[in-house]
Tab-separated table of C-alpha atoms in Angstrom:
chain	number	residue	atom	x	y	z
K	14	MET	CA	70.762	3.043	79.883
K	15	LYS	CA	69.694	3.376	76.175
K	16	ARG	CA	72.742	3.374	73.863
K	17	LEU	CA	72.928	6.040	71.185
K	18	PRO	CA	72.282	4.559	67.729
K	19	PHE	CA	74.800	4.484	65.115
K	20	PHE	CA	74.641	7.573	62.663
K	21	VAL	CA	76.119	8.242	59.322
K	22	ALA	CA	79.307	10.000	59.299
K	23	ILE	CA	79.467	13.190	57.344
K	24	LEU	CA	82.752	13.776	55.333
K	25	LEU	CA	83.257	17.424	55.186
K	26	GLY	CA	86.953	17.496	54.421
K	27	GLY	CA	88.349	20.827	53.517
K	28	LEU	CA	85.690	22.875	54.976
K	29	LEU	CA	86.966	25.881	57.159
K	30	LEU	CA	85.050	28.766	58.700
K	31	MET	CA	86.988	31.373	56.856
K	32	GLY	CA	85.743	34.643	55.193
K	33	ALA	CA	85.215	34.612	51.392
K	34	ASN	CA	87.867	35.394	49.403
K	35	GLY	CA	87.947	38.202	46.766
K	36	CYS	CA	87.062	41.826	47.122
K	37	SER	CA	83.792	43.375	48.219
K	38	SER	CA	82.491	46.676	46.928
K	39	ASP	CA	81.455	47.482	50.511
K	40	PRO	CA	84.316	48.548	52.764
K	41	ASN	CA	82.227	47.284	55.782
K	42	VAL	CA	82.085	43.984	54.322
K	43	GLU	CA	85.889	43.768	53.690
K	44	GLY	CA	86.327	45.038	57.452
K	45	ALA	CA	84.141	42.327	58.746
K	46	LYS	CA	86.265	39.764	56.810
K	47	LEU	CA	89.418	40.807	58.559
K	48	ASP	CA	87.611	40.908	61.893
K	49	LEU	CA	86.545	37.377	61.470
K	50	ARG	CA	89.927	36.286	60.633
K	51	ASN	CA	91.128	38.015	63.867
K	52	LYS	CA	88.223	36.563	65.797
K	53	ASP	CA	86.814	40.076	66.813
K	54	TYR	CA	83.157	38.822	66.385
K	55	ASP	CA	81.607	41.834	67.831
K	56	ARG	CA	83.243	44.277	65.596
K	57	ALA	CA	82.674	41.966	62.687
K	58	LEU	CA	78.803	41.974	63.366
K	59	GLU	CA	78.896	45.791	63.760
K	60	ASN	CA	80.359	46.111	60.417
K	61	LEU	CA	78.041	43.905	58.746
K	62	GLU	CA	75.056	45.613	60.322
K	63	THR	CA	76.331	48.997	58.921
K	64	ALA	CA	76.755	47.183	55.366
K	65	LEU	CA	73.006	45.952	55.706
K	66	GLU	CA	71.689	49.157	56.908
K	67	LYS	CA	72.998	50.583	53.671
K	68	ASN	CA	71.692	47.740	51.499
K	69	PRO	CA	69.612	45.089	53.112
K	70	GLN	CA	69.717	42.989	50.025
K	71	ASN	CA	73.467	42.469	50.463
K	72	ALA	CA	73.908	38.802	50.087
K	73	GLU	CA	77.639	38.849	50.790
K	74	ALA	CA	77.077	40.573	53.902
K	75	LEU	CA	74.374	38.137	55.000
K	76	GLU	CA	76.403	35.269	54.192
K	77	LEU	CA	79.454	36.445	56.122
K	78	LYS	CA	76.911	37.278	59.071
K	79	GLY	CA	76.038	33.811	58.948
K	80	GLN	CA	79.738	32.793	59.252
K	81	VAL	CA	80.575	34.855	62.164
K	82	LEU	CA	77.364	33.618	63.969
K	83	GLN	CA	78.359	29.943	63.068
K	84	GLN	CA	82.025	30.509	64.680
K	85	MET	CA	80.761	32.422	67.747
K	86	ALA	CA	78.278	29.290	68.198
K	87	PHE	CA	81.146	26.853	67.904
K	88	GLU	CA	83.093	28.815	70.884
K	89	THR	CA	80.174	29.430	73.012
K	90	PRO	CA	79.566	26.882	75.863
K	91	ASP	CA	76.260	28.163	77.189
K	92	PRO	CA	73.548	25.915	75.682
K	93	GLU	CA	70.877	28.675	75.393
K	94	GLU	CA	73.176	31.317	73.831
K	95	HIS	CA	74.613	28.717	71.423
K	96	THR	CA	71.175	27.439	70.235
K	97	GLN	CA	70.238	31.275	69.854
K	98	LEU	CA	73.473	32.061	67.702
K	99	LEU	CA	72.596	29.029	65.419
K	100	GLN	CA	69.129	30.180	64.914
K	101	ASP	CA	70.402	33.520	64.031
K	102	MET	CA	73.017	31.891	61.792
K	103	MET	CA	70.410	29.748	60.026
K	104	GLU	CA	68.265	32.974	59.133
K	105	ALA	CA	71.284	34.944	57.811
K	106	TYR	CA	72.191	32.064	55.561
K	107	SER	CA	68.373	31.642	54.458
K	108	GLN	CA	68.240	35.295	53.545
K	109	ALA	CA	71.618	35.409	51.733
K	110	ALA	CA	70.526	32.265	49.638
K	111	GLU	CA	67.301	33.607	48.692
K	112	ILE	CA	68.855	36.893	47.434
K	113	ASN	CA	71.660	35.067	45.713
K	114	PRO	CA	70.882	31.360	44.898
K	115	GLU	CA	74.533	30.905	43.688
K	116	LEU	CA	75.557	31.169	47.486
K	117	ALA	CA	73.450	27.993	48.136
K	118	GLY	CA	76.150	25.444	47.621
K	119	ASP	CA	78.517	27.021	50.095
K	120	ILE	CA	75.937	27.777	52.432
K	121	ASN	CA	74.610	24.123	52.481
K	122	ASN	CA	78.386	22.868	53.142
K	123	ARG	CA	78.440	25.117	56.100
K	124	LEU	CA	75.096	23.971	57.591
K	125	GLN	CA	76.283	20.278	57.222
K	126	LEU	CA	79.544	21.167	59.117
K	127	ALA	CA	77.299	22.778	61.829
K	128	PHE	CA	75.263	19.578	61.905
K	129	ALA	CA	78.233	17.387	62.419
K	130	ASN	CA	79.489	19.784	65.216
K	131	GLU	CA	76.077	19.867	66.892
K	132	PHE	CA	75.780	16.027	66.862
K	133	ASP	CA	79.127	15.729	68.349
K	134	ARG	CA	78.267	18.031	71.153
K	135	GLY	CA	75.088	16.072	71.704
K	136	ILE	CA	77.152	12.835	72.125
K	137	GLN	CA	79.673	14.536	74.432
K	138	ALA	CA	76.783	15.788	76.683
K	139	PHE	CA	75.033	12.288	76.664
K	140	ASN	CA	78.239	10.713	77.720
K	141	ARG	CA	78.556	13.380	80.409
K	142	GLY	CA	75.019	12.668	81.532
K	143	GLN	CA	75.990	9.084	82.605
K	144	GLU	CA	77.713	10.832	85.606
K	145	ASP	CA	75.300	13.718	85.859
K	146	ASP	CA	71.900	13.245	84.727
K	147	THR	CA	71.073	17.016	84.751
K	148	VAL	CA	73.079	17.087	81.512
K	149	PHE	CA	70.775	15.102	79.561
K	150	SER	CA	68.398	17.888	78.908
K	151	GLU	CA	71.633	19.815	77.381
K	152	ALA	CA	72.355	16.720	75.038
K	153	ALA	CA	68.566	16.866	73.955
K	154	ALA	CA	68.877	20.464	72.894
K	155	TYR	CA	72.063	19.876	70.916
K	156	PHE	CA	70.729	16.859	69.087
K	157	GLY	CA	67.349	18.858	68.349
K	158	ASN	CA	69.475	21.571	66.911
K	159	ALA	CA	71.466	19.026	64.787
K	160	ALA	CA	68.115	17.924	63.333
K	161	THR	CA	67.054	21.383	62.432
K	162	LEU	CA	70.414	22.060	60.905
K	163	GLY	CA	70.197	19.019	58.808
K	164	GLN	CA	66.787	19.644	57.614
K	165	GLU	CA	67.983	23.104	56.602
K	166	ALA	CA	70.890	21.447	54.805
K	167	SER	CA	68.453	18.982	53.103
K	168	MET	CA	70.084	16.157	54.538
K	169	ALA	CA	69.080	12.397	53.984
K	170	ASP	CA	66.100	11.352	56.225
K	171	SER	CA	68.035	8.433	57.666
K	172	THR	CA	70.653	10.892	58.864
K	173	LEU	CA	68.040	13.265	60.367
K	174	ALA	CA	66.491	10.157	61.929
K	175	GLY	CA	69.252	9.632	64.081
K	176	ALA	CA	69.491	13.098	65.482
K	177	HIS	CA	65.709	12.784	66.334
K	178	ALA	CA	66.105	9.439	68.047
K	179	ASN	CA	69.207	10.686	70.148
K	180	GLN	CA	67.270	13.785	71.043
K	181	ALA	CA	64.406	11.481	72.223
K	182	TYR	CA	66.672	9.036	73.998
K	183	ALA	CA	68.319	12.054	75.719
K	184	LEU	CA	64.845	13.445	77.020
K	185	ILE	CA	63.828	10.077	78.270
K	186	ASN	CA	67.124	10.110	80.430
K	187	ALA	CA	66.291	13.520	81.408
K	188	GLY	CA	62.781	12.367	82.816
K	189	GLU	CA	60.907	14.339	79.907
K	190	ALA	CA	59.137	11.106	78.331
K	191	GLU	CA	56.179	13.305	77.034
K	192	ALA	CA	58.541	15.745	75.254
K	193	ALA	CA	60.296	12.670	73.869
K	194	ILE	CA	57.300	11.606	71.876
K	195	ALA	CA	57.709	14.136	68.977
K	196	PRO	CA	61.253	13.550	68.215
K	197	MET	CA	60.948	9.693	68.432
K	198	GLN	CA	57.902	9.736	66.182
K	199	GLN	CA	60.056	11.794	63.774
K	200	ALA	CA	62.734	9.206	63.834
K	201	VAL	CA	60.364	6.555	62.878
K	202	ASP	CA	58.564	8.681	60.115
K	203	MET	CA	62.163	9.293	58.674
K	204	GLY	CA	62.940	5.731	58.389
K	205	ASP	CA	64.245	4.613	61.763
K	206	ASN	CA	62.423	1.135	61.587
K	207	ALA	CA	64.396	-0.874	64.425
K	208	ALA	CA	62.036	-2.872	66.517
K	209	ASP	CA	63.356	-1.370	69.676
K	210	THR	CA	62.552	2.199	68.389
K	211	TYR	CA	58.963	1.125	67.698
K	212	VAL	CA	58.653	-0.461	71.230
K	213	ILE	CA	60.134	2.649	72.917
K	214	LEU	CA	57.628	5.053	70.984
K	215	ALA	CA	54.687	2.945	71.816
K	216	ASP	CA	55.891	2.838	75.458
K	217	LEU	CA	56.047	6.839	75.352
K	218	TYR	CA	52.522	6.792	74.033
K	219	ARG	CA	51.451	4.442	76.624
K	220	THR	CA	52.592	6.486	79.608
K	221	THR	CA	50.459	9.465	78.319
K	222	GLU	CA	47.627	6.918	77.864
K	223	GLN	CA	47.239	7.660	74.123
K	224	TYR	CA	46.409	3.886	73.470
K	225	GLU	CA	45.248	4.492	69.940
K	226	LYS	CA	48.566	5.817	68.998
K	227	VAL	CA	50.284	2.921	70.788
K	228	ILE	CA	48.140	0.349	68.870
K	229	GLU	CA	48.887	2.128	65.690
K	230	VAL	CA	52.656	2.081	66.419
K	231	LEU	CA	52.657	-1.525	67.309
K	232	GLU	CA	50.631	-2.620	64.544
K	233	ASN	CA	52.971	-1.006	61.898
K	234	ALA	CA	55.806	-2.801	63.967
K	235	ARG	CA	54.276	-5.981	63.800
K	236	GLN	CA	53.923	-5.860	59.955
K	237	LEU	CA	57.794	-5.340	60.093
K	238	TYR	CA	58.549	-7.832	62.683
K	239	PRO	CA	55.728	-10.589	62.816
K	240	ASP	CA	57.773	-12.935	64.929
K	241	ASN	CA	58.845	-10.405	67.477
K	242	GLU	CA	57.354	-11.615	70.725
K	243	ASP	CA	57.840	-8.371	72.712
K	244	ILE	CA	56.130	-6.267	69.863
K	245	ALA	CA	53.202	-8.997	69.972
K	246	ALA	CA	52.888	-9.020	73.646
K	247	GLN	CA	52.902	-5.347	73.955
K	248	LEU	CA	50.416	-4.942	71.166
K	249	LEU	CA	48.061	-7.358	73.101
K	250	ASN	CA	48.600	-5.423	76.261
K	251	ALA	CA	47.359	-2.283	74.412
K	252	TYR	CA	44.350	-3.789	73.197
K	253	VAL	CA	43.445	-4.877	77.036
K	254	SER	CA	44.563	-1.308	78.247
K	255	SER	CA	42.253	0.295	75.718
K	256	GLY	CA	39.280	-1.915	76.604
K	257	GLN	CA	39.402	-3.652	73.210
K	258	MET	CA	38.974	-7.126	74.791
K	259	ASP	CA	37.397	-8.764	71.838
K	260	ARG	CA	40.111	-7.592	69.699
K	261	ALA	CA	42.676	-8.921	72.187
K	262	MET	CA	40.966	-12.271	72.551
K	263	ASP	CA	40.821	-12.788	68.800
K	264	GLU	CA	44.596	-11.933	68.472
K	265	TYR	CA	45.432	-14.393	71.362
K	266	GLN	CA	43.369	-17.145	69.962
K	267	ALA	CA	44.879	-16.483	66.405
K	268	GLN	CA	48.418	-16.822	67.953
K	269	VAL	CA	47.659	-20.135	69.873
K	270	GLU	CA	46.194	-21.682	66.706
K	271	ALA	CA	49.253	-20.483	64.607
K	272	ASP	CA	51.662	-22.067	67.044
K	273	PRO	CA	49.981	-24.122	69.689
K	274	ASP	CA	53.351	-25.149	71.307
K	275	ASN	CA	54.317	-21.816	72.088
K	276	LYS	CA	54.359	-21.165	75.711
K	277	LEU	CA	54.212	-17.558	75.583
K	278	TYR	CA	51.114	-17.590	73.300
K	279	ARG	CA	49.354	-20.146	75.648
K	280	TYR	CA	50.322	-17.967	78.819
K	281	ASN	CA	49.095	-14.640	77.376
K	282	TYR	CA	45.737	-16.258	75.863
K	283	GLY	CA	45.174	-17.981	79.458
K	284	SER	CA	45.998	-14.785	81.503
K	285	LEU	CA	43.425	-12.709	79.339
K	286	LEU	CA	40.834	-15.541	79.694
K	287	LEU	CA	41.584	-15.359	83.456
K	288	GLU	CA	40.999	-11.704	83.517
K	289	SER	CA	37.954	-12.055	81.508
K	290	GLU	CA	36.649	-14.625	84.162
K	291	ARG	CA	36.487	-17.502	81.764
K	292	TYR	CA	38.119	-20.066	84.134
K	293	ASP	CA	37.778	-23.123	82.341
K	294	ASP	CA	39.090	-21.771	79.237
K	295	ALA	CA	41.897	-20.193	81.275
K	296	ILE	CA	42.709	-23.421	82.954
K	297	GLU	CA	43.237	-25.225	79.670
K	298	GLN	CA	45.567	-22.675	78.150
K	299	LEU	CA	47.565	-22.173	81.378
K	300	LYS	CA	47.961	-25.945	81.850
K	301	LYS	CA	49.349	-26.258	78.465
K	302	ALA	CA	51.840	-23.529	79.214
K	303	VAL	CA	52.898	-25.293	82.359
K	304	GLU	CA	53.071	-28.528	80.381
K	305	LEU	CA	55.365	-27.009	77.950
K	306	ASP	CA	57.602	-25.315	80.561
K	307	PRO	CA	57.334	-26.704	84.070
K	308	GLU	CA	59.491	-24.008	85.433
K	309	TYR	CA	57.222	-21.353	83.994
K	310	GLY	CA	56.493	-19.480	87.268
K	311	SER	CA	54.062	-16.987	86.056
K	312	ALA	CA	52.069	-19.552	84.257
K	313	GLN	CA	52.051	-21.678	87.343
K	314	TYR	CA	50.855	-18.764	89.470
K	315	ASN	CA	48.051	-17.752	87.282
K	316	LEU	CA	46.857	-21.413	86.828
K	317	GLY	CA	46.767	-21.530	90.548
K	318	ALA	CA	44.845	-18.147	90.502
K	319	ALA	CA	42.430	-19.568	87.933
K	320	TYR	CA	41.658	-22.649	90.293
K	321	VAL	CA	41.167	-20.061	93.360
K	322	ASN	CA	39.021	-17.539	91.494
K	323	LYS	CA	36.818	-20.412	90.079
K	324	ALA	CA	36.405	-21.822	93.606
K	325	VAL	CA	35.431	-18.347	94.827
K	326	ASP	CA	32.711	-18.202	92.192
K	327	VAL	CA	31.532	-21.656	93.272
K	328	ASN	CA	31.460	-20.308	96.868
K	329	GLU	CA	29.366	-17.506	95.933
K	330	ARG	CA	26.798	-19.736	94.128
K	331	ILE	CA	26.774	-21.832	97.411
K	332	ASN	CA	26.178	-18.761	99.576
K	333	ALA	CA	23.391	-17.570	97.162
K	334	MET	CA	21.634	-20.790	97.424
K	335	ASP	CA	21.927	-21.182	101.103
K	336	ASP	CA	20.351	-17.721	101.461
K	337	SER	CA	17.547	-18.728	99.047
K	338	LEU	CA	17.015	-21.879	100.922
K	339	ARG	CA	16.755	-19.935	104.139
K	340	ALA	CA	14.278	-17.378	102.778
K	341	ASN	CA	12.184	-19.693	101.017
K	342	ARG	CA	12.292	-22.968	103.196
K	343	GLU	CA	8.520	-22.870	104.204
K	344	GLU	CA	7.578	-23.081	100.459
K	345	LEU	CA	9.753	-25.919	99.543
K	346	SER	CA	8.749	-29.490	99.750
K	347	ALA	CA	10.828	-31.943	101.780
K	348	ASP	CA	12.047	-33.235	98.542
K	349	GLU	CA	12.927	-29.893	96.861
K	350	GLU	CA	15.084	-28.964	99.992
K	351	GLU	CA	16.871	-32.408	100.011
K	352	GLU	CA	17.546	-31.792	96.307
K	353	LEU	CA	18.884	-28.133	96.927
K	354	GLN	CA	21.108	-29.354	100.008
K	355	ALA	CA	22.606	-32.190	97.832
K	356	GLU	CA	23.296	-29.775	94.932
K	357	MET	CA	25.255	-27.550	97.703
K	358	GLU	CA	27.104	-30.369	98.974
K	359	GLU	CA	28.148	-31.106	95.545
K	360	LEU	CA	29.301	-27.627	94.865
K	361	ALA	CA	31.125	-27.629	98.224
K	362	GLU	CA	33.232	-30.589	97.114
K	363	GLN	CA	33.899	-29.002	93.892
K	364	ARG	CA	35.075	-25.746	95.549
K	365	ARG	CA	37.376	-27.968	98.009
K	366	GLN	CA	38.700	-29.934	94.876
K	367	LEU	CA	39.449	-26.468	93.103
K	368	PHE	CA	41.371	-25.210	95.930
K	369	ALA	CA	43.278	-28.566	96.254
K	370	ASP	CA	44.172	-28.244	92.520
K	371	ALA	CA	45.540	-24.795	92.933
K	372	ILE	CA	47.880	-25.634	95.691
K	373	PRO	CA	50.689	-27.455	93.846
K	374	GLN	CA	50.445	-24.888	91.264
K	375	LEU	CA	50.913	-22.001	93.997
K	376	GLU	CA	53.620	-23.903	95.706
K	377	ARG	CA	55.712	-24.327	92.594
K	378	ALA	CA	55.114	-20.646	91.707
K	379	ARG	CA	56.282	-19.594	95.118
K	380	ALA	CA	59.382	-21.801	95.106
K	381	GLN	CA	60.285	-20.336	91.628
K	382	ALA	CA	59.909	-16.656	92.697
K	383	GLU	CA	61.776	-17.220	95.903
K	384	ALA	CA	64.383	-18.957	93.950
K	385	GLU	CA	64.695	-15.818	91.634
K	386	GLY	CA	64.512	-13.363	94.473
K	387	ASP	CA	61.139	-12.108	93.714
K	388	ASP	CA	58.352	-11.008	96.115
K	389	ALA	CA	56.099	-13.980	96.838
K	390	THR	CA	53.663	-12.265	99.015
K	391	GLY	CA	50.593	-12.448	96.592
K	392	ILE	CA	51.377	-15.907	95.905
K	393	CYS	CA	51.355	-16.693	99.759
K	394	GLN	CA	47.944	-14.968	100.000
K	395	ALA	CA	46.527	-17.326	97.516
K	396	LEU	CA	48.300	-20.301	99.305
K	397	PHE	CA	46.869	-19.283	102.664
K	398	GLN	CA	43.292	-18.938	101.262
K	399	ALA	CA	43.906	-22.588	99.654
K	400	TYR	CA	45.308	-24.152	102.581
K	401	VAL	CA	42.390	-22.895	104.835
K	402	GLN	CA	39.676	-24.065	102.595
K	403	THR	CA	41.399	-27.604	102.217
K	404	GLN	CA	41.871	-27.768	105.974
K	405	GLN	CA	45.834	-28.381	105.658
K	406	PRO	CA	47.838	-28.635	108.997
K	407	ASP	CA	48.140	-25.608	111.060
K	408	GLU	CA	51.717	-25.421	110.506
K	409	LYS	CA	51.308	-24.837	106.755
K	410	VAL	CA	48.665	-22.570	107.399
K	411	GLN	CA	50.607	-20.325	109.753
K	412	GLU	CA	53.848	-20.513	107.554
K	413	ALA	CA	51.689	-19.135	104.575
K	414	ALA	CA	50.123	-16.353	106.769
K	415	ASP	CA	53.506	-15.373	107.836
K	416	CYS	CA	54.750	-15.209	104.289
K	417	ALA	CA	51.479	-13.147	103.224
K	418	GLY	CA	51.784	-10.768	105.951
K	419	ILE	CA	48.622	-12.341	107.597
K	420	ASP	CA	48.246	-11.991	111.366
K	421	LEU	CA	46.323	-14.914	112.762
K	422	ASN	CA	46.114	-13.638	116.516
C-alpha cells in the first residue's frame, strides 16, 4: 500500500468562521450575520439572496455567502453535497473579491483554511480505505477539492503537488489507474520530483499503452537519478515495448560499457539480445552476469534459454538441409552428398552440445526458483527438452516432464 507523502503544514492560527464585524447598510446582510452565528444556514442564505436581488454587486453579501457555504461544507458528511458547497463557496468568494479587491486578503485566508480542512478529510478517508477500499474514491475527491482550493488561494506549487499526488494515490487504490494519470502528472509538473513519483507516473502511462509518455517521463527521471537502476530498467523496457529496439540496444550496450561489472546491466543487455535472437552475443552477456553472481537465477534461466534457442535454430538448419538433400539427391554427386551429410552431422553434434550446455544453467535456475517458492514450470519445460535431446536417463526425463506438466503416456 502506497504511503501518503509528507505535506507542508499550513499555519492558520486565529482564523475562525465568523461573520464580519461592523454594521452593514443592508438589514438582510445584518440578519444573515446573526443567522450564521446561530448556525441557521438556510435562513442566512435566504437573507443574502434577498440582499443580492436588491444589489447583485454587494461584495459584503457575496463574501458572507461564501462564509455560510464554507461552514455548511465543513458540517456536511455527504461527499457530493460537500464538494458542491465548496464550489459554490469559491464562486461567491471570487465574485466578492472581484467587486471589492480589499476583501481578497481575508478571502484568501479562508480558502487556505478550507484547503487544510479538505486535506485532512482526504487523509482520514484514505486511512479508512485501508479497511474499506470503496472509501478511496471519497479520499480522491477530497484531495482533488484541496488542490482546487489551494490553486484558488495561490498556494505554493510544492503544497499543491502533495494534494495532486495524494489524489492520484487514492485513485490508484480505488482501481482507477487511468483517472490517476492527470493528478500525478500535475504533481510532477508542480515539483514532486521523487524517484517513486516518476516511476508510478510512468507505470500509469504504461497501463494505457502511452509508451511515448512513458519514455518522456522516465527520460526526465533519469536526468535527475542517473544511478537509479529501477528507472533505468523501466526506461529500457519502455523502449522495447514501444518497438524501439535499436534505441534500447544502444542504451543497454552503453550501460555495460560504462559499468562492465554490473550484473543487472549484463543481464538486461543479454536478455534483449536473446529476444533479438542474437544468441552468441546473448550468451556472452549472460555468462558474465552469472559469473558476477552465481546465484542469479533469472540470468541462469535466460542463459539456458539462449543455449536451447540456438540449438533449435541449428535443428531448423539441419531439417532444411535434410529436406534439400532428399529433394535434390539425384542432382548431387557422391562427393557433394557426402559433404552435405558430414555438415549435417557436425551441426547435429553442435545441437547436442548446446542442449548439454543449457542443462547446468537450467538446473541451477530451477533450484533457485524452487528455493524461493517460485513457479518452475517454464524452466522444467526447457529442461525436459534438453534432457531428451542429450539422451539423459529416463528417470531424469520423467521427473522433468512431471515438473513441466507433460504427460509422457
